[in-house]
Tab-separated table of C-alpha atoms in Angstrom:
chain	number	residue	atom	x	y	z
W	9	TYR	CA	-0.311	16.093	17.529
W	10	ARG	CA	-2.475	18.624	15.768
W	11	ASP	CA	-4.900	15.881	14.749
W	12	LEU	CA	-5.209	12.086	14.948
W	13	HIS	CA	-7.702	9.687	13.357
W	14	THR	CA	-7.825	5.910	13.857
W	15	PHE	CA	-9.582	3.136	11.952
W	16	GLU	CA	-9.629	-0.592	12.695
W	17	LEU	CA	-9.243	-2.931	9.727
W	18	GLN	CA	-10.380	-6.554	9.750
W	19	ALA	CA	-6.849	-7.764	9.010
W	20	PRO	CA	-3.322	-6.346	9.099
W	21	THR	CA	-2.211	-4.426	6.029
W	22	ARG	CA	1.273	-3.793	4.663
W	23	LEU	CA	0.452	-1.053	2.166
W	24	ILE	CA	-1.399	2.232	1.763
W	25	GLU	CA	-1.930	3.829	-1.631
W	26	TRP	CA	-3.499	7.141	-2.568
W	27	ALA	CA	-6.026	6.632	-5.381
W	28	CYS	CA	-8.192	8.786	-7.616
W	29	GLY	CA	-10.346	11.400	-5.883
W	30	ASN	CA	-8.127	11.488	-2.780
W	31	ARG	CA	-9.241	7.984	-1.812
W	32	VAL	CA	-7.048	5.551	0.123
W	33	CYS	CA	-6.535	1.912	-0.896
W	34	VAL	CA	-5.406	-0.759	1.570
W	35	ALA	CA	-5.059	-4.529	1.322
W	36	GLY	CA	-4.380	-7.497	3.611
W	37	TYR	CA	-1.302	-9.697	3.541
W	38	GLY	CA	-2.501	-12.810	5.409
W	39	GLN	CA	-1.501	-16.213	4.088
W	40	SER	CA	-5.050	-17.581	3.877
W	41	ASP	CA	-7.597	-16.967	1.110
W	42	GLY	CA	-9.816	-13.914	1.233
W	43	ASN	CA	-7.424	-10.999	1.717
W	44	GLU	CA	-9.434	-7.791	1.550
W	45	ILE	CA	-8.735	-4.927	-0.860
W	46	LEU	CA	-10.565	-1.791	0.258
W	47	GLN	CA	-10.964	1.719	-1.064
W	48	LEU	CA	-11.630	4.092	1.816
W	49	ILE	CA	-13.010	7.615	1.914
W	50	PRO	CA	-10.841	9.614	4.361
W	51	PRO	CA	-12.354	11.784	7.107
W	52	PRO	CA	-13.610	15.132	5.737
W	53	THR	CA	-10.772	17.000	7.437
W	54	LEU	CA	-8.304	15.203	5.138
W	55	LEU	CA	-10.208	16.106	1.982
W	56	THR	CA	-9.465	19.813	2.284
W	57	LYS	CA	-6.077	21.442	1.868
W	58	GLU	CA	-6.604	23.755	4.817
W	59	THR	CA	-6.729	22.502	8.399
W	60	GLN	CA	-10.319	22.550	9.629
W	61	GLY	CA	-11.793	22.810	13.094
W	62	LEU	CA	-13.862	20.165	14.841
W	63	CYS	CA	-15.717	17.878	12.449
W	64	PRO	CA	-18.507	15.435	13.388
W	65	GLU	CA	-17.260	12.786	10.921
W	66	ARG	CA	-13.829	11.590	12.028
W	67	ASP	CA	-13.747	8.023	10.653
W	68	PHE	CA	-12.787	6.457	7.351
W	69	LYS	CA	-15.656	4.970	5.355
W	70	VAL	CA	-15.441	1.898	3.117
W	71	GLU	CA	-16.445	2.954	-0.403
W	72	CYS	CA	-15.843	-0.338	-2.196
W	73	GLY	CA	-13.889	-3.536	-1.787
W	74	GLY	CA	-12.958	-6.981	-3.010
W	75	PHE	CA	-11.053	-10.124	-2.057
W	76	SER	CA	-7.731	-11.491	-3.262
W	77	GLU	CA	-6.994	-15.205	-3.169
W	78	ARG	CA	-3.343	-14.455	-2.432
W	79	PRO	CA	-1.598	-12.144	0.037
W	80	VAL	CA	-1.191	-8.603	-1.282
W	81	TYR	CA	2.366	-7.411	-0.654
W	82	SER	CA	2.345	-4.475	-3.087
W	83	LEU	CA	-0.475	-2.361	-4.500
W	84	LYS	CA	-0.303	0.570	-6.916
W	85	TYR	CA	-3.023	2.746	-8.399
W	86	VAL	CA	-2.631	3.243	-12.164
W	87	PRO	CA	-2.836	7.037	-12.740
W	88	ASP	CA	-5.662	8.353	-14.946
W	89	THR	CA	-7.521	5.024	-14.805
W	90	SER	CA	-9.805	3.132	-12.426
W	91	LEU	CA	-7.341	0.240	-12.197
W	92	LEU	CA	-5.166	-1.138	-9.407
W	93	VAL	CA	-2.205	-3.500	-9.813
W	94	THR	CA	-1.167	-5.867	-7.015
W	95	SER	CA	1.506	-8.483	-6.398
W	96	GLY	CA	2.313	-11.030	-3.723
W	97	PRO	CA	3.373	-14.627	-3.063
W	98	PRO	CA	3.700	-17.309	-4.236
W	99	ASP	CA	5.177	-16.017	-7.544
W	100	SER	CA	6.038	-12.844	-9.436
W	101	SER	CA	2.796	-12.486	-11.412
W	102	LEU	CA	0.616	-9.352	-11.162
W	103	GLN	CA	-3.121	-8.984	-10.703
W	104	VAL	CA	-5.062	-6.117	-12.308
W	105	TRP	CA	-8.185	-4.884	-10.512
W	106	GLN	CA	-11.091	-2.741	-11.677
W	107	VAL	CA	-12.342	-0.320	-9.041
W	108	SER	CA	-16.130	-0.337	-9.023
W	109	ALA	CA	-18.283	2.116	-10.936
W	110	GLU	CA	-20.736	4.417	-9.172
W	111	ASP	CA	-23.506	1.800	-9.209
W	112	SER	CA	-21.333	-0.934	-7.665
W	113	ASP	CA	-19.237	-1.346	-4.539
W	114	VAL	CA	-17.072	-4.216	-5.805
W	115	ILE	CA	-13.369	-4.203	-6.683
W	116	LYS	CA	-12.878	-7.152	-9.035
W	117	CYS	CA	-9.858	-8.824	-10.595
W	118	VAL	CA	-10.000	-8.385	-14.379
W	119	SER	CA	-6.706	-9.923	-15.537
W	120	THR	CA	-3.412	-11.490	-14.521
W	121	LEU	CA	-0.047	-10.415	-15.904
W	122	ALA	CA	2.053	-13.568	-15.889
W	123	THR	CA	5.831	-13.222	-16.095
W	124	GLU	CA	8.179	-15.523	-17.960
W	125	ASN	CA	9.679	-18.131	-15.624
W	126	GLY	CA	7.886	-16.407	-12.753
W	127	THR	CA	7.075	-19.585	-10.837
W	128	GLY	CA	9.249	-19.910	-7.748
W	129	GLN	CA	10.454	-16.297	-7.997
W	130	PRO	CA	9.976	-13.765	-5.171
W	131	TRP	CA	6.919	-11.528	-5.367
W	132	ALA	CA	7.301	-8.623	-7.780
W	133	LYS	CA	7.920	-5.020	-6.752
W	134	ILE	CA	5.834	-2.621	-8.828
W	135	ALA	CA	5.538	1.025	-9.912
W	136	THR	CA	3.030	2.636	-12.271
W	137	ILE	CA	2.879	5.604	-14.652
W	138	SER	CA	0.533	6.926	-17.353
W	139	ALA	CA	2.751	9.388	-19.201
W	140	ARG	CA	2.262	7.674	-22.568
W	141	ALA	CA	-0.082	4.828	-21.677
W	142	PRO	CA	-0.956	3.003	-18.444
W	143	TRP	CA	2.307	1.190	-17.706
W	144	VAL	CA	3.444	-0.983	-14.830
W	145	LEU	CA	7.133	-1.443	-14.026
W	146	HIS	CA	7.659	-4.753	-12.259
W	147	GLY	CA	10.266	-7.310	-11.309
W	148	SER	CA	11.504	-9.536	-8.511
W	149	ARG	CA	15.184	-9.715	-9.519
W	150	LEU	CA	17.560	-7.416	-11.362
W	151	ASP	CA	17.500	-9.594	-14.487
W	152	ARG	CA	13.699	-9.826	-14.543
W	153	VAL	CA	12.648	-6.181	-14.729
W	154	GLN	CA	10.144	-5.207	-17.395
W	155	ILE	CA	7.451	-2.686	-18.290
W	156	THR	CA	4.018	-3.961	-19.317
W	157	GLU	CA	1.161	-1.960	-20.786
W	158	VAL	CA	-1.601	-2.656	-18.292
W	159	GLU	CA	-4.648	-2.760	-20.551
W	160	SER	CA	-3.180	-4.590	-23.579
W	161	ARG	CA	-0.737	-6.703	-21.495
W	162	LYS	CA	1.921	-5.945	-24.106
W	163	ASN	CA	5.567	-6.001	-23.055
W	164	VAL	CA	7.051	-2.533	-23.612
W	165	TYR	CA	10.560	-2.911	-22.186
W	166	THR	CA	12.851	-5.529	-20.670
W	167	ALA	CA	15.966	-4.467	-18.768
W	168	ALA	CA	19.354	-5.977	-19.542
W	169	SER	CA	21.406	-7.174	-16.581
W	170	ARG	CA	24.130	-9.670	-15.824
W	171	GLY	CA	23.166	-9.779	-12.165
W	172	SER	CA	20.261	-11.594	-10.551
W	173	GLU	CA	20.133	-9.832	-7.179
W	174	GLU	CA	16.742	-9.667	-5.503
W	175	LEU	CA	15.035	-6.284	-5.734
W	176	SER	CA	13.649	-4.376	-2.770
W	177	GLY	CA	12.107	-1.547	-4.785
W	178	LEU	CA	11.851	0.215	-8.132
W	179	ALA	CA	10.531	3.540	-9.395
W	180	PHE	CA	9.910	5.668	-12.448
W	181	LEU	CA	12.055	8.811	-12.228
W	182	ASP	CA	10.278	10.034	-15.366
W	183	CYS	CA	8.660	8.377	-18.380
W	184	ASN	CA	12.067	7.234	-19.701
W	185	THR	CA	14.237	6.676	-16.621
W	186	LEU	CA	14.000	3.860	-14.081
W	187	LEU	CA	15.663	3.456	-10.694
W	188	LEU	CA	16.109	-0.006	-9.184
W	189	CYS	CA	17.216	-0.860	-5.659
W	190	CYS	CA	18.566	-4.286	-4.786
W	191	ALA	CA	18.036	-5.808	-1.362
W	192	ILE	CA	21.822	-5.627	-0.841
W	193	GLY	CA	21.629	-1.832	-1.269
W	194	GLN	CA	22.936	-1.451	-4.810
W	195	LEU	CA	21.213	1.203	-6.966
W	196	CYS	CA	20.856	0.835	-10.731
W	197	LEU	CA	19.647	3.309	-13.347
W	198	ALA	CA	18.060	2.283	-16.639
W	199	ASP	CA	16.859	4.217	-19.685
W	200	ILE	CA	14.067	2.573	-21.667
W	201	ARG	CA	15.335	4.311	-24.828
W	202	GLN	CA	18.509	2.239	-24.475
W	203	PRO	CA	17.301	-1.333	-23.793
W	204	GLN	CA	20.806	-2.705	-23.308
W	205	SER	CA	21.830	-0.167	-20.677
W	206	LEU	CA	21.681	-0.786	-16.949
W	207	VAL	CA	23.997	1.426	-14.949
W	208	GLU	CA	25.076	0.739	-11.395
W	209	ALA	CA	24.624	4.040	-9.611
W	210	MET	CA	26.412	3.299	-6.380
W	211	SER	CA	27.435	0.472	-4.095
W	212	MET	CA	26.923	0.620	-0.361
W	213	PRO	CA	29.357	1.204	2.487
W	214	SER	CA	30.828	-1.962	3.945
W	215	ALA	CA	28.033	-3.734	5.769
W	216	PRO	CA	27.185	-7.234	7.010
W	217	CYS	CA	26.102	-9.584	4.242
W	218	SER	CA	22.821	-10.190	6.068
W	219	GLU	CA	21.903	-6.504	5.990
W	220	GLN	CA	18.886	-5.623	3.851
W	221	TRP	CA	18.036	-2.268	2.246
W	222	CYS	CA	15.074	-0.348	0.866
W	223	MET	CA	14.852	3.034	-0.880
W	224	GLY	CA	12.683	6.117	-1.115
W	225	THR	CA	12.543	8.580	-4.013
W	226	ARG	CA	11.233	12.113	-3.879
W	227	HIS	CA	9.058	13.698	-6.538
W	228	GLY	CA	10.515	17.070	-7.468
W	229	ALA	CA	8.782	20.326	-8.135
W	230	GLN	CA	7.453	20.968	-11.623
W	231	GLY	CA	10.262	21.649	-14.074
W	232	LEU	CA	12.933	20.144	-11.814
W	233	GLU	CA	15.013	17.271	-13.177
W	234	PRO	CA	14.069	13.981	-11.424
W	235	SER	CA	17.743	12.991	-11.206
W	236	SER	CA	18.406	16.073	-9.059
W	237	GLN	CA	16.195	14.728	-6.285
W	238	PRO	CA	18.108	12.780	-3.618
W	239	VAL	CA	17.470	9.083	-3.129
W	240	VAL	CA	17.353	7.825	0.437
W	241	ARG	CA	18.262	4.267	1.380
W	242	LEU	CA	17.492	2.593	4.711
W	243	SER	CA	19.177	-0.560	6.024
W	244	SER	CA	17.858	-3.166	8.421
W	245	ARG	CA	20.249	-1.867	11.100
W	246	GLY	CA	19.006	1.703	10.698
W	247	LEU	CA	21.696	3.245	8.460
W	248	LEU	CA	20.386	6.045	6.218
W	249	THR	CA	22.196	7.303	3.098
W	250	LEU	CA	21.308	10.215	0.799
W	251	THR	CA	22.523	10.011	-2.798
W	252	ASP	CA	22.442	12.528	-5.647
W	253	LEU	CA	22.104	10.499	-8.851
W	254	ARG	CA	23.988	13.185	-10.793
W	255	LYS	CA	27.078	12.560	-8.667
W	256	THR	CA	27.233	9.013	-7.423
W	257	SER	CA	30.890	8.980	-6.418
W	258	GLU	CA	30.031	10.262	-2.942
W	259	PHE	CA	27.168	10.371	-0.458
W	260	LEU	CA	25.277	13.578	0.189
W	261	ALA	CA	24.836	12.452	3.793
W	262	LEU	CA	25.056	9.471	6.125
W	263	ALA	CA	23.085	9.078	9.345
W	264	LYS	CA	21.896	6.454	11.788
W	265	ALA	CA	18.205	6.206	12.591
W	266	ARG	CA	17.289	5.772	16.238
W	267	VAL	CA	15.943	2.236	16.015
W	268	PRO	CA	15.344	0.071	19.097
W	269	SER	CA	16.676	-3.311	18.005
W	270	PRO	CA	18.350	-3.365	14.577
W	271	GLY	CA	18.359	-6.746	12.923
W	272	SER	CA	18.671	-8.507	9.596
W	273	GLY	CA	14.912	-8.599	8.961
W	274	ALA	CA	13.601	-6.192	6.352
W	275	GLU	CA	10.060	-7.361	5.648
W	276	PHE	CA	8.418	-4.070	6.636
W	277	LEU	CA	11.253	-1.544	6.195
W	278	CYS	CA	9.843	1.724	4.878
W	279	VAL	CA	11.478	5.104	4.214
W	280	SER	CA	9.792	7.970	2.368
W	281	TRP	CA	10.324	11.623	1.516
W	282	ALA	CA	7.661	14.167	2.421
W	283	PRO	CA	6.173	15.286	-0.911
W	284	ALA	CA	5.199	18.763	0.341
W	285	LEU	CA	7.938	19.461	2.902
W	286	GLU	CA	11.487	19.911	1.646
W	287	GLY	CA	14.157	17.768	3.329
W	288	TYR	CA	11.915	15.736	5.658
W	289	LEU	CA	11.567	11.961	5.650
W	290	ALA	CA	9.888	9.237	7.702
W	291	VAL	CA	11.160	5.811	8.774
W	292	SER	CA	9.233	2.751	10.028
W	293	GLY	CA	9.322	-1.043	10.140
W	294	PHE	CA	11.449	-1.639	13.254
W	295	ASP	CA	8.736	-1.512	15.939
W	296	GLY	CA	5.361	0.113	16.605
W	297	THR	CA	6.554	3.666	15.874
W	298	VAL	CA	7.115	6.010	12.915
W	299	HIS	CA	10.038	8.464	13.133
W	300	VAL	CA	10.148	11.776	11.264
W	301	TYR	CA	13.576	13.308	10.506
W	302	ASP	CA	14.777	16.679	9.238
W	303	THR	CA	17.786	16.016	6.967
W	304	HIS	CA	18.935	19.624	6.532
W	305	SER	CA	21.694	19.297	9.139
W	306	TRP	CA	22.918	15.836	8.114
W	307	ASP	CA	26.535	15.373	7.019
W	308	SER	CA	28.777	12.433	6.120
W	309	SER	CA	29.676	11.521	9.706
W	310	GLY	CA	27.097	8.742	10.022
W	311	ARG	CA	26.200	9.783	13.573
W	312	GLU	CA	22.826	9.041	15.116
W	313	ALA	CA	20.106	11.429	13.970
W	314	GLU	CA	17.580	12.877	16.386
W	315	PRO	CA	13.970	12.431	15.198
W	316	ILE	CA	11.907	15.604	15.377
W	317	PHE	CA	8.710	13.598	15.943
W	318	VAL	CA	7.852	10.003	16.894
W	319	HIS	CA	4.382	8.553	16.353
W	320	LYS	CA	3.803	5.947	19.097
W	321	GLY	CA	0.071	5.379	18.636
W	322	HIS	CA	0.343	1.849	17.267
W	323	ALA	CA	2.690	0.790	20.068
W	324	PHE	CA	0.057	1.808	22.619
W	325	GLY	CA	-2.497	-0.437	20.940
W	326	GLY	CA	-1.351	-3.363	23.057
W	327	ALA	CA	-0.303	-6.903	22.162
W	328	GLY	CA	-2.252	-8.816	19.567
W	329	GLY	CA	-3.578	-12.356	19.833
W	330	SER	CA	-0.056	-13.748	19.476
W	331	GLY	CA	1.153	-11.701	22.420
W	332	ASP	CA	3.500	-9.658	20.242
W	333	LEU	CA	3.411	-5.873	20.282
W	334	PRO	CA	2.083	-4.277	17.066
W	335	LEU	CA	4.640	-3.593	14.341
W	336	VAL	CA	4.191	-0.721	11.895
W	337	THR	CA	3.999	-2.381	8.485
W	338	VAL	CA	3.858	0.736	6.279
W	339	HIS	CA	3.462	4.509	6.262
W	340	THR	CA	2.870	7.157	3.619
W	341	TRP	CA	2.582	10.946	3.458
W	342	HIS	CA	-0.503	12.950	2.563
W	343	LEU	CA	-0.036	14.344	-0.933
W	344	GLN	CA	-0.943	17.950	-0.096
W	345	LYS	CA	-0.854	18.391	3.684
W	346	PRO	CA	2.847	18.779	4.568
W	347	ARG	CA	2.853	17.187	8.038
W	348	THR	CA	0.092	14.596	7.686
W	349	LEU	CA	0.962	10.890	7.495
W	350	LEU	CA	-0.926	7.607	7.346
W	351	SER	CA	0.426	4.465	8.993
W	352	ALA	CA	-0.782	0.890	9.434
W	353	ALA	CA	0.286	-1.869	11.823
W	354	SER	CA	0.212	-5.626	12.200
W	355	ASP	CA	-2.794	-5.429	14.545
W	356	GLY	CA	-5.002	-3.995	11.783
W	357	SER	CA	-4.901	-0.409	13.054
W	358	LEU	CA	-4.830	2.445	10.524
W	359	HIS	CA	-3.805	5.881	11.832
W	360	VAL	CA	-3.820	9.304	10.218
W	361	TRP	CA	-1.874	11.917	12.148
W	362	ASP	CA	-0.730	15.499	11.793
W	363	TRP	CA	2.357	16.337	13.806
W	364	VAL	CA	3.117	19.764	15.186
W	365	GLN	CA	6.293	21.507	14.056
W	366	PRO	CA	8.785	21.570	16.979
W	367	CYS	CA	9.158	24.903	18.732
W	368	GLY	CA	11.950	27.027	17.268
W	369	LYS	CA	11.803	25.462	13.788
W	370	CYS	CA	10.766	27.352	10.696
């Protein structure tokens, strides 16, 4: 490590979101009432683009917070606003939160976005954008995807689909193009200018029916077409695929992550591209570690990939009250610092770490 910061939360969290002013938002996913939503001020060393020396303040500070009556399984900051959108069991509705003003330290729920026939549906996956207006893309199944204007609660778009597969993730590629990933691994593209279109991008290699998948998209450099950025998919047995959405008839690369005990569970699967480091991605959700991979040498062989760095800090935290070892529930990359990541685990630990480039690498 070049640097490592730790912070202990009151409850385990399954999400980390960068918010306005380089703040970090986290939320609890417990089944009881009173799940915390917190906005944290990172340590000063994370607020500068250049790596600093020793700093007396090395902890996160709670800037404001609130409580959700339901578990928070997904949280997204709405760009160019002071709003957060969350989702979680027991249905597919969304909650909109107002982050406190300067004279208050409260994050309060200001509205609920109910979905048609949402009762009994899985919790909604969400993505946000403010290209035209503050929008939230949300849905729990392929035939229930829609875009809602956050402030007016007006429905802007509803996707057309004959399938009803459960979704594991969705994303805005740009203000007009959507990418959806089903839990079975299928990718679908949609264009909001063509409401009746929903294009299957690519099916998966033959895999057990019980296998679950998630995806990660990479934000391209300014002026670069979003569709030119590869999409990575991760399965519950550790298979990784890279796909170019401009040419979906073949994989860019196939690899196998070095996971300890692959299984059918996918509750905390997480794969993400480094936003400021070309060709690098991180994988978590199998145990108490986060693996970083360099994809430049990957091919279509599907052989096991060697991680260039493994963060084991959460695993060393010891067993929780249940006797189980901590499980990494989520990770995310720093937006400007190329090799800095944040990760959280089931024991409530929040880590920020900066890994050192392996010797001999550029």
